[in-house]
CSV table of C-alpha atoms in Angstrom, one decimal:
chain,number,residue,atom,x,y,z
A,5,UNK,CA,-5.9,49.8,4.0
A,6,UNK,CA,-3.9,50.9,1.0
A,7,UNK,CA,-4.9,54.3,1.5
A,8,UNK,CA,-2.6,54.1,4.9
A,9,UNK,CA,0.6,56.3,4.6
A,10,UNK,CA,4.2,55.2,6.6
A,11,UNK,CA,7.0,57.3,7.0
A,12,UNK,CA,10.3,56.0,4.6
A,13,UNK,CA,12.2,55.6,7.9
A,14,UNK,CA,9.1,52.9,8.9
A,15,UNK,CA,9.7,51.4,5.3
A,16,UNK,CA,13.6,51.2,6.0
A,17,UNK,CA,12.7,49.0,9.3
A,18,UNK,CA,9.9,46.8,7.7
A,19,UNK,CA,12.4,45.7,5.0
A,20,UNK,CA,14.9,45.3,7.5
A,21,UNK,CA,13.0,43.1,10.0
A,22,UNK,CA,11.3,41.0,7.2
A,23,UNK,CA,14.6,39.5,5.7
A,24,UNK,CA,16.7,39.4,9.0
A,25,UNK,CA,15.2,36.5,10.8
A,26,UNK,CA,15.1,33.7,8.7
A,27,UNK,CA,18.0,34.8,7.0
A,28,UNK,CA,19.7,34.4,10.2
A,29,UNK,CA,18.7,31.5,11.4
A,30,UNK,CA,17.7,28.2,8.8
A,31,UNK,CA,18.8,30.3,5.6
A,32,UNK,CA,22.6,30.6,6.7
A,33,UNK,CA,22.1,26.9,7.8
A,34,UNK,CA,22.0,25.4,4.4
A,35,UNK,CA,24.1,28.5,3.2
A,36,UNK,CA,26.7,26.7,5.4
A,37,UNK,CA,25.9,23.2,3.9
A,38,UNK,CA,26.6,24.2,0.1
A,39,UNK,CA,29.3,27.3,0.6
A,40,UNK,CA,31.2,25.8,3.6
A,41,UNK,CA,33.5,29.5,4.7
A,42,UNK,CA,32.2,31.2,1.8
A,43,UNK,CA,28.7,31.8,3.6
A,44,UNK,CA,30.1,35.1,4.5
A,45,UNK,CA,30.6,35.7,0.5
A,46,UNK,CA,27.5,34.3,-0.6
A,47,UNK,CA,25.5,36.4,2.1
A,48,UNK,CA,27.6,39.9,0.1
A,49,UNK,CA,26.3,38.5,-3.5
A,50,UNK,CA,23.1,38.0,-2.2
A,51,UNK,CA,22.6,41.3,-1.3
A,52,UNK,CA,23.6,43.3,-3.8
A,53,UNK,CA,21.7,40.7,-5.9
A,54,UNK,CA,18.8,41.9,-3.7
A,55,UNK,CA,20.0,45.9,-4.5
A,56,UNK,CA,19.4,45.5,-7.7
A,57,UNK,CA,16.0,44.0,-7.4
A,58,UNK,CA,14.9,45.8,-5.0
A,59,UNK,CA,15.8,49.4,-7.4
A,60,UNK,CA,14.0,48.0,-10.5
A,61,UNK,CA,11.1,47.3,-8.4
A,62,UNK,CA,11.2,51.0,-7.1
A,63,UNK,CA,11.5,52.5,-10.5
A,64,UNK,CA,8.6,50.8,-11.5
A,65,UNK,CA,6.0,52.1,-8.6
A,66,UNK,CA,7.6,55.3,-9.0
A,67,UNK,CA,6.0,55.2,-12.5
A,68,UNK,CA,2.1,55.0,-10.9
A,69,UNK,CA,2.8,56.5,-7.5
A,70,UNK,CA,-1.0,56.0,-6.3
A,71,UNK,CA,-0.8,52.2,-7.5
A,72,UNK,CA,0.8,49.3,-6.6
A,73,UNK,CA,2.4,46.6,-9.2
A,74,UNK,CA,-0.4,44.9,-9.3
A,75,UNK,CA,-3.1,47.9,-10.0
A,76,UNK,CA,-0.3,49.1,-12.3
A,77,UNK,CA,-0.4,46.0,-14.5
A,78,UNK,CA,-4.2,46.0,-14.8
A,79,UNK,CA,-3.7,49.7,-15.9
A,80,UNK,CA,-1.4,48.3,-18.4
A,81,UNK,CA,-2.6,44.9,-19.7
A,82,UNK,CA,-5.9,44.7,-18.1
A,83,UNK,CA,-7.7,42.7,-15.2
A,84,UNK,CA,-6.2,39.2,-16.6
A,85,UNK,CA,-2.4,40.7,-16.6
A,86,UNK,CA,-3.2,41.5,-13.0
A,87,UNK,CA,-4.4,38.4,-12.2
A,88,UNK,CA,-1.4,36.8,-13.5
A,89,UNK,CA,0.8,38.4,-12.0
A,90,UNK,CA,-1.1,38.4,-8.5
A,91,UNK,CA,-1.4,34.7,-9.2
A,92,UNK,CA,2.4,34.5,-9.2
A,93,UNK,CA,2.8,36.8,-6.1
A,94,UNK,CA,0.4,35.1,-3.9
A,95,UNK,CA,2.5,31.6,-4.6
A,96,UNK,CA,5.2,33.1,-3.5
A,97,UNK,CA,4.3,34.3,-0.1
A,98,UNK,CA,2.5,31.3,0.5
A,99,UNK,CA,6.2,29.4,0.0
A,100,UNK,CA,7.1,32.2,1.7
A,101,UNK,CA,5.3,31.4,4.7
A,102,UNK,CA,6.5,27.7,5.0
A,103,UNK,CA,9.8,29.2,5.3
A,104,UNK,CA,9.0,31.9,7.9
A,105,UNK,CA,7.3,29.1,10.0
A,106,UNK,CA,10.0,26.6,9.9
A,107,UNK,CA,12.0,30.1,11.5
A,108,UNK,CA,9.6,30.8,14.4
A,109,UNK,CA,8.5,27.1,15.3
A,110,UNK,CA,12.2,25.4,15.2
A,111,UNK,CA,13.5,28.1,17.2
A,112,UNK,CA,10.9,27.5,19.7
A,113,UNK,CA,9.6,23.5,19.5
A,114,UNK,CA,13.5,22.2,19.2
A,115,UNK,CA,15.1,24.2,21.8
A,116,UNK,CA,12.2,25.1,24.5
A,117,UNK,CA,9.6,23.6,24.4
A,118,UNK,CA,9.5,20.1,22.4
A,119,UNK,CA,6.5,18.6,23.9
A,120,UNK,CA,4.1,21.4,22.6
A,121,UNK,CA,1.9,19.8,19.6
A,122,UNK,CA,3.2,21.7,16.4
A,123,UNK,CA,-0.1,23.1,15.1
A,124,UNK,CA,-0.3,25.6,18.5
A,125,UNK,CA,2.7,27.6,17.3
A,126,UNK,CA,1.7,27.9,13.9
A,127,UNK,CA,-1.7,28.5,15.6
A,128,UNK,CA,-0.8,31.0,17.5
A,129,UNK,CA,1.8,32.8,15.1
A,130,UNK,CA,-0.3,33.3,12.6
A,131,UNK,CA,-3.4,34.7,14.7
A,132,UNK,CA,-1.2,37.1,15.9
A,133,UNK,CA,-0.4,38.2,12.2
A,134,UNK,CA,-3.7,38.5,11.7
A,135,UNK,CA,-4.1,40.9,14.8
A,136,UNK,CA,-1.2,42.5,13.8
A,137,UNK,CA,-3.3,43.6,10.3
A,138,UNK,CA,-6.5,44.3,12.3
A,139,UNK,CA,-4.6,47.1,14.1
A,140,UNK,CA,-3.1,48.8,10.8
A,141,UNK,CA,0.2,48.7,8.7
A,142,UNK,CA,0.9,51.7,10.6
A,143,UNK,CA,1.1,49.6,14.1
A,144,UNK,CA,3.3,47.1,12.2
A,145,UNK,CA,5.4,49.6,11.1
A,146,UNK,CA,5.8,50.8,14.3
A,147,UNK,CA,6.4,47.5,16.0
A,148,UNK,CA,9.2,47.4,13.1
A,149,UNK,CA,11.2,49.8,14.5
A,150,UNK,CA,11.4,48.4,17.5
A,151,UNK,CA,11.9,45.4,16.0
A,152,UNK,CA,15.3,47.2,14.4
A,153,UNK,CA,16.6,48.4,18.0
A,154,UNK,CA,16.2,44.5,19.3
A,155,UNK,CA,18.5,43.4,16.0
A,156,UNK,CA,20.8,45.8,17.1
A,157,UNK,CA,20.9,44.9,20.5
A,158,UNK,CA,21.2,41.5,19.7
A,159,UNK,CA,23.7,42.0,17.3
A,160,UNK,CA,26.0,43.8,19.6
A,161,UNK,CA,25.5,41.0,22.2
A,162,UNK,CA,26.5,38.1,20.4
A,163,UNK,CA,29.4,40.4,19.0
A,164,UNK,CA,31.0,41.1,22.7
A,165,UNK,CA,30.0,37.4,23.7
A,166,UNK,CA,31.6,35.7,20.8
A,167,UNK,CA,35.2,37.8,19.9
A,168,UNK,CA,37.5,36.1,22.3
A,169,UNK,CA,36.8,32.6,20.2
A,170,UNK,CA,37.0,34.2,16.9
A,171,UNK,CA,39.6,32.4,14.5
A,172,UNK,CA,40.7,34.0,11.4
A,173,UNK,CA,42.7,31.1,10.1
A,174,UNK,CA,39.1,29.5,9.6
A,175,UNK,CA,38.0,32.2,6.2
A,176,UNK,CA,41.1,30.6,3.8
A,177,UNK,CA,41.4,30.1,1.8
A,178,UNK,CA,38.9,32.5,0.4
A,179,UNK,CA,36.2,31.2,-2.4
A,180,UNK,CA,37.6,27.6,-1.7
A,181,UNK,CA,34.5,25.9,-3.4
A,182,UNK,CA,34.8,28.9,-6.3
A,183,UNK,CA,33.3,31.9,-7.3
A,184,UNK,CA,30.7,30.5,-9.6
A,185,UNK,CA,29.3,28.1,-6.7
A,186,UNK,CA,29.1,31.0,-4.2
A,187,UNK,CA,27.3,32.9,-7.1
A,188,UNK,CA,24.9,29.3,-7.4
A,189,UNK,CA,24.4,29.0,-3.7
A,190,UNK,CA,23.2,32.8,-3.4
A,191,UNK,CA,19.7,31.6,-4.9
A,192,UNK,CA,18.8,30.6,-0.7
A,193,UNK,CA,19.3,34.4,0.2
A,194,UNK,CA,17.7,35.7,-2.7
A,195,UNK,CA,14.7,34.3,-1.3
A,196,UNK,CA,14.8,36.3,1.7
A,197,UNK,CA,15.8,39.6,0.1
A,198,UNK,CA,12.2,38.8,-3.0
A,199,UNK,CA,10.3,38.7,0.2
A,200,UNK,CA,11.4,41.9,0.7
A,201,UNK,CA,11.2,43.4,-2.7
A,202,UNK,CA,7.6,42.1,-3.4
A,203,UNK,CA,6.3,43.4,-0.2
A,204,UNK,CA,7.6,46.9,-1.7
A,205,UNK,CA,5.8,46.3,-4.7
A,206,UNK,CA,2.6,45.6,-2.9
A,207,UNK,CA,3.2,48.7,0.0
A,208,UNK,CA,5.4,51.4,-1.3
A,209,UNK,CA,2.0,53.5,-2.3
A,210,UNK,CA,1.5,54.0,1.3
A,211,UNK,CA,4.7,55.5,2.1
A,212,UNK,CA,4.8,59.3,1.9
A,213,UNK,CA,7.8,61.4,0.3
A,214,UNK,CA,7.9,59.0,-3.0
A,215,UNK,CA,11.2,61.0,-4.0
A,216,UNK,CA,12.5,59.8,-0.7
A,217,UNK,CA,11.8,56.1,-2.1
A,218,UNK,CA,15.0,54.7,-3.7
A,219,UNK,CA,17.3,56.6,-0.5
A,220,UNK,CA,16.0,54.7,1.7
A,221,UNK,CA,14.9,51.1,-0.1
A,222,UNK,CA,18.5,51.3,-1.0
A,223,UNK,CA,19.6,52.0,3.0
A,224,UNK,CA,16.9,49.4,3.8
A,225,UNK,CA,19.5,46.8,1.7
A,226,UNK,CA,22.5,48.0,2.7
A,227,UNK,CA,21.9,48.0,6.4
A,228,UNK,CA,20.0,45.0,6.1
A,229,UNK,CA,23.1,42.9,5.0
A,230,UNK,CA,25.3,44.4,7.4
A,231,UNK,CA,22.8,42.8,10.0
A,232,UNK,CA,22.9,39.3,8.7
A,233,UNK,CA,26.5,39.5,7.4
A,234,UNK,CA,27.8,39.4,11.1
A,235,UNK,CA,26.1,36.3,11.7
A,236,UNK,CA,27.8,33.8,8.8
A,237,UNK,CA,31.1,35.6,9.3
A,238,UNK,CA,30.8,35.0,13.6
A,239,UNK,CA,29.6,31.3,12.1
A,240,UNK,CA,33.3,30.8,10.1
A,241,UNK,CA,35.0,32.3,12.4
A,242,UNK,CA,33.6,31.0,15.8
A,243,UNK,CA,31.7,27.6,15.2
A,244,UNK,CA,33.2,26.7,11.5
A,245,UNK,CA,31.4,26.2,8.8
A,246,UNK,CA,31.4,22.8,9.2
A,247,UNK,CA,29.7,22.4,13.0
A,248,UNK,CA,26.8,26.0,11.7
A,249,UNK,CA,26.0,22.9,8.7
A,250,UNK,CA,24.9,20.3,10.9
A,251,UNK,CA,21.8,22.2,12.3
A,252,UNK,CA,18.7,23.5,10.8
A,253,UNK,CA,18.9,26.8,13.1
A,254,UNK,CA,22.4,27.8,13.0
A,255,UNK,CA,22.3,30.8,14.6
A,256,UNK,CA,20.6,29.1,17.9
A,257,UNK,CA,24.1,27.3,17.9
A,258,UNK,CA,25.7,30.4,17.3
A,259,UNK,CA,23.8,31.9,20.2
A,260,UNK,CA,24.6,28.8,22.8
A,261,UNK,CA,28.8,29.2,21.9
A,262,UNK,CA,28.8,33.2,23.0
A,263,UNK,CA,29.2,34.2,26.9
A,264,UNK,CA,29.9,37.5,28.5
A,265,UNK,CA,32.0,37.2,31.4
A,266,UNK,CA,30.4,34.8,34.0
A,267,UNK,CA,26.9,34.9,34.8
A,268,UNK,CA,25.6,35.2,30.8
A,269,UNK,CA,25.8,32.2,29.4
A,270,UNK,CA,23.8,30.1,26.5
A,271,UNK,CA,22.1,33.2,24.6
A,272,UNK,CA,19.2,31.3,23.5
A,273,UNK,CA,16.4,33.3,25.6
A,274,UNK,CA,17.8,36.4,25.1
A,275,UNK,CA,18.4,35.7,21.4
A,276,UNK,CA,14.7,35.0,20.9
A,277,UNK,CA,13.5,37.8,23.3
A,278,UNK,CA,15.1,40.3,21.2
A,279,UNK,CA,14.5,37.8,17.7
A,280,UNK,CA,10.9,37.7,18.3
A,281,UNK,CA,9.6,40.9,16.5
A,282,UNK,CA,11.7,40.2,13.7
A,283,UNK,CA,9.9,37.1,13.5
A,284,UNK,CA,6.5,38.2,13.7
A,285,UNK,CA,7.1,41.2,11.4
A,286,UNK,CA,7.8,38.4,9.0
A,287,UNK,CA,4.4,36.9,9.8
A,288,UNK,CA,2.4,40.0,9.6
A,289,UNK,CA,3.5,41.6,6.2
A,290,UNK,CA,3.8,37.7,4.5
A,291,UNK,CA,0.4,37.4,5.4
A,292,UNK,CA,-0.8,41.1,4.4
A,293,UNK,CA,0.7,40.8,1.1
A,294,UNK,CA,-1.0,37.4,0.0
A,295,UNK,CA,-4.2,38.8,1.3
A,296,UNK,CA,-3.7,42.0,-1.0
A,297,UNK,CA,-2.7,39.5,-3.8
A,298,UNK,CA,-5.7,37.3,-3.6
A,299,UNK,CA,-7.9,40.7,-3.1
A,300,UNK,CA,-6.5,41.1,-7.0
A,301,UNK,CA,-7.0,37.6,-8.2
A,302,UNK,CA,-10.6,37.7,-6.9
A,303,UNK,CA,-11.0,40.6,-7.8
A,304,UNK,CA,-12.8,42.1,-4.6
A,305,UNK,CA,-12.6,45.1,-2.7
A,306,UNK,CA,-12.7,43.8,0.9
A,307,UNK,CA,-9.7,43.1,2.3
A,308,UNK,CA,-10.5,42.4,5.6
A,309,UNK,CA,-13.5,39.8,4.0
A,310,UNK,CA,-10.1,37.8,3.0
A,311,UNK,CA,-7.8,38.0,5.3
A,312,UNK,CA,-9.1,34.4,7.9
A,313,UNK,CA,-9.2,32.7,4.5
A,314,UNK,CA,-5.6,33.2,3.2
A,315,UNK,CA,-5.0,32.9,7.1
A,316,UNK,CA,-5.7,29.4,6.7
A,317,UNK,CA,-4.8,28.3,3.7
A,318,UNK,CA,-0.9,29.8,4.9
A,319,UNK,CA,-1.7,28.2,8.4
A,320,UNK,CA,-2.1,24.9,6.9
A,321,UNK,CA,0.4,25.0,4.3
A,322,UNK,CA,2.9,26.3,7.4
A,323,UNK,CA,1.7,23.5,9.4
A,324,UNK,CA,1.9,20.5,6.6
A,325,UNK,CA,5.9,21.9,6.0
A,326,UNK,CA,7.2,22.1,9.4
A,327,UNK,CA,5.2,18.9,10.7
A,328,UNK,CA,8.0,17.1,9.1
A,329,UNK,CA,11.8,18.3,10.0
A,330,UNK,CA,13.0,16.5,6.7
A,331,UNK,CA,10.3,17.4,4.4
A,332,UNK,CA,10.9,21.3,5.6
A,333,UNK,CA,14.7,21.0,5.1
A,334,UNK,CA,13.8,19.3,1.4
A,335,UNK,CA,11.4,21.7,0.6
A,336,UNK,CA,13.5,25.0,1.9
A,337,UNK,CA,16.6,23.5,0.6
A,338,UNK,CA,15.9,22.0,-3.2
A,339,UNK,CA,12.4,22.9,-4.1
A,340,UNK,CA,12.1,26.5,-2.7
A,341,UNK,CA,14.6,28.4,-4.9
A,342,UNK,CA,13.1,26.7,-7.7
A,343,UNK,CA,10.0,28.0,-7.1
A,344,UNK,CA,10.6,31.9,-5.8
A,345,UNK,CA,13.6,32.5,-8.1
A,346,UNK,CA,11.2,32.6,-11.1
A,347,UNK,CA,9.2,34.6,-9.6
A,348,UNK,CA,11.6,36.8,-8.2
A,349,UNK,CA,13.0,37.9,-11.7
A,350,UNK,CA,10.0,37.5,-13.9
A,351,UNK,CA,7.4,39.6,-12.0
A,352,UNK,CA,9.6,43.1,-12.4
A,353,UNK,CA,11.0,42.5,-15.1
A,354,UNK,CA,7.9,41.5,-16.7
A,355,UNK,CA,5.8,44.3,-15.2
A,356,UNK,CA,8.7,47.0,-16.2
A,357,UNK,CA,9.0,46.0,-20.2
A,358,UNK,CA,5.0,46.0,-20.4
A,359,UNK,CA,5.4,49.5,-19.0
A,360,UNK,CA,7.7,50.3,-22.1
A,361,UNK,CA,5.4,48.6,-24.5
A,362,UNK,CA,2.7,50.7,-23.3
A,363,UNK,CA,3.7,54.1,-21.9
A,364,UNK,CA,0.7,56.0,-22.9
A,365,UNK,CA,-1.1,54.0,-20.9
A,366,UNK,CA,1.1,54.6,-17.7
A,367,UNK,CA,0.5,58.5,-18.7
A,368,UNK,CA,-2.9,58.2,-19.2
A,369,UNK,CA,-3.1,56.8,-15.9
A,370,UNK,CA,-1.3,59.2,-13.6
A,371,UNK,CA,-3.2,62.1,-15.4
A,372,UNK,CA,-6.5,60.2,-14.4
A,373,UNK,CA,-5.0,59.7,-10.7
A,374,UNK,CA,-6.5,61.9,-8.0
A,375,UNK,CA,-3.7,64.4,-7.2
């Protein structure tokens, strides 16, 4: 499965797809909670937080193009480095995964369909991430791009159904809680962007055109954040800070307040028609990469040997966090960041200052790599 190659435009729409939906929907939620009308600032910081990031993590594959960060620390400290640091990368996908399922099965269980039992959507999400892997990263990168045209489409929609309530009076005044509490409060969207860079570290051998890596990582981010910025600036200026705080999927609410003329009203299907594949690209590469990790930590070459297992140990970790609304908003809100920011920071930066400490190794190693 590593061996698969992607195109850098199917890398642009993976990264993309990954962040946008639960940045969209429970992130800007508690964004809204901590910020108030400085969501809109906090979602800025957070991605060029997430720029940063996400170019130090590109510089280091670029070192080992044939290997992935985790290969590329057992090449530098050996098979208990590795298993450190897949160790580290696994926990964080599983947290990961709690958050991606309170996304999907909130949008679904508290607006649609309330009666339905919990476990069947986390069920049924997460054997169709598995299928999703079965057929190949190159059908989820595919699916990807069509995932971007539905953000777009849904982007535009809520646009043209939301402008004719749009107050500007509600942004001032600007950084009213102050700069150094929208900086704080950025730690929720980091999240979402480190799902995004540690996927890259795990996949970016499989995309072809390496020189073409940073362009389009960097394009990845940049149109990215213009996607979710329209959401907690339409929040501010439509619903107010105040009303997008009291719910745990603010962007349903967001969805509910637009209309276009007078037969559309209440966008919640379409919203999750075209938010769907966002959602399940989530699913898919979450549950890819904590496969590859645990491949590492075990230390085994069958991927596909591992993949029900982790399967089910995210499934029931997914299903224990959203059984509970408050425990899920807890967890998500105060016990998340604490958990993925760590990680976050430490695994490149870590991974990058061993490559200093031990450059002949990284030579030796791309002279021994196939050509």
């Amino acid at each position: 499965m590593m061996k698969s190659q992607i195109s850098n435009a199917m890398l642009l729409a993976i990264i993309i797809n990954i962040v946008y939906a639960k940045a969209i929907g429970v992130t800007q939620g508690i964004i809204a909670r901590q910020a108030g009308g400085d969501m809109w600032i906090v979602t800025i910081f957070s991605t060029l937080f997430g720029l940063l990031i996400m170019s130090l993590t590109v510089l280091i594959i670029k070192r080992t193009p044939e290997k992935n960060i985790l290969e590329q620390t057992k090449l530098l400290v050996g098979k208990w480095g590795e298993k450190l640091i897949a160790l580290l990368m696994f926990t964080f996908f599983l947290g990961a995964y709690g958050g991606i399922m309170i996304t999907v099965v909130y949008h679904l269980m508290d607006y649609f369909l309330p009666e339905v039992p919990t476990y069947i959507f986390v069920a049924l999400v997460t054997i169709v991430g598995v299928y999703g892997i079965m057929k190949g990263v190159e059908v989820i990168a595919r699916l990807a791009v069509l995932g971007v045209f539905s953000i777009i489409v849904l982007n535009i929609l809520l646009l043209l159904g939301s402008l004719d309530y749009f107050e500007i009076e509600s942004f001032l005044p600007v950084l009213r809680n102050g700069f150094f509490n929208a900086v704080e409060v950025t730690k929720h969207h980091n999240a979402d962007w480190a799902m995004a860079t540690l996927m890259v570290a795990i996949i970016l051998p499989m995309v072809k055109q390496k020189e073409k890596w940073m362009k389009y990582s960097t394009k990845a981010l940049i149109l990215g954040g213009g996607f979710i910025l329209m959401w907690p600036i339409l929040e501010v200026g439509v619903l107010s800070p105040e009303v997008a705080g009291q719910y745990i999927v603010a962007c349903m609410q967001m969805a509910r307040s637009a209309e276009i003329g007078l037969f559309v009203h209440r966008y919640e299907l379409i919203m999750v028609i075209f938010f769907a594949i966002s959602a399940l690209i989530q699913v898919m590469m979450c549950l890819l990469c904590a496969s590859i990790s645990a491949k590492h930590i075990i230390g085994g070459n069958n991927l596909n040997f591992l993949l029900i297992p982790v399967a089910v140990i995210l499934g029931v970790f997914g299903y224990w966090v959203v059984n509970d609304h408050i425990r899920a908003m807890d967890l998500l809100t105060y016990y998340w960041p604490r958990v993925a920011m760590p990680i976050t920071f430490a695994v490149p930066i870590i991974v990058f200052l061993l490559g200093f400490i031990f450059k002949k190794k990284l030579t030796k190693g791309n002279l021994d790599a196939p050509s």
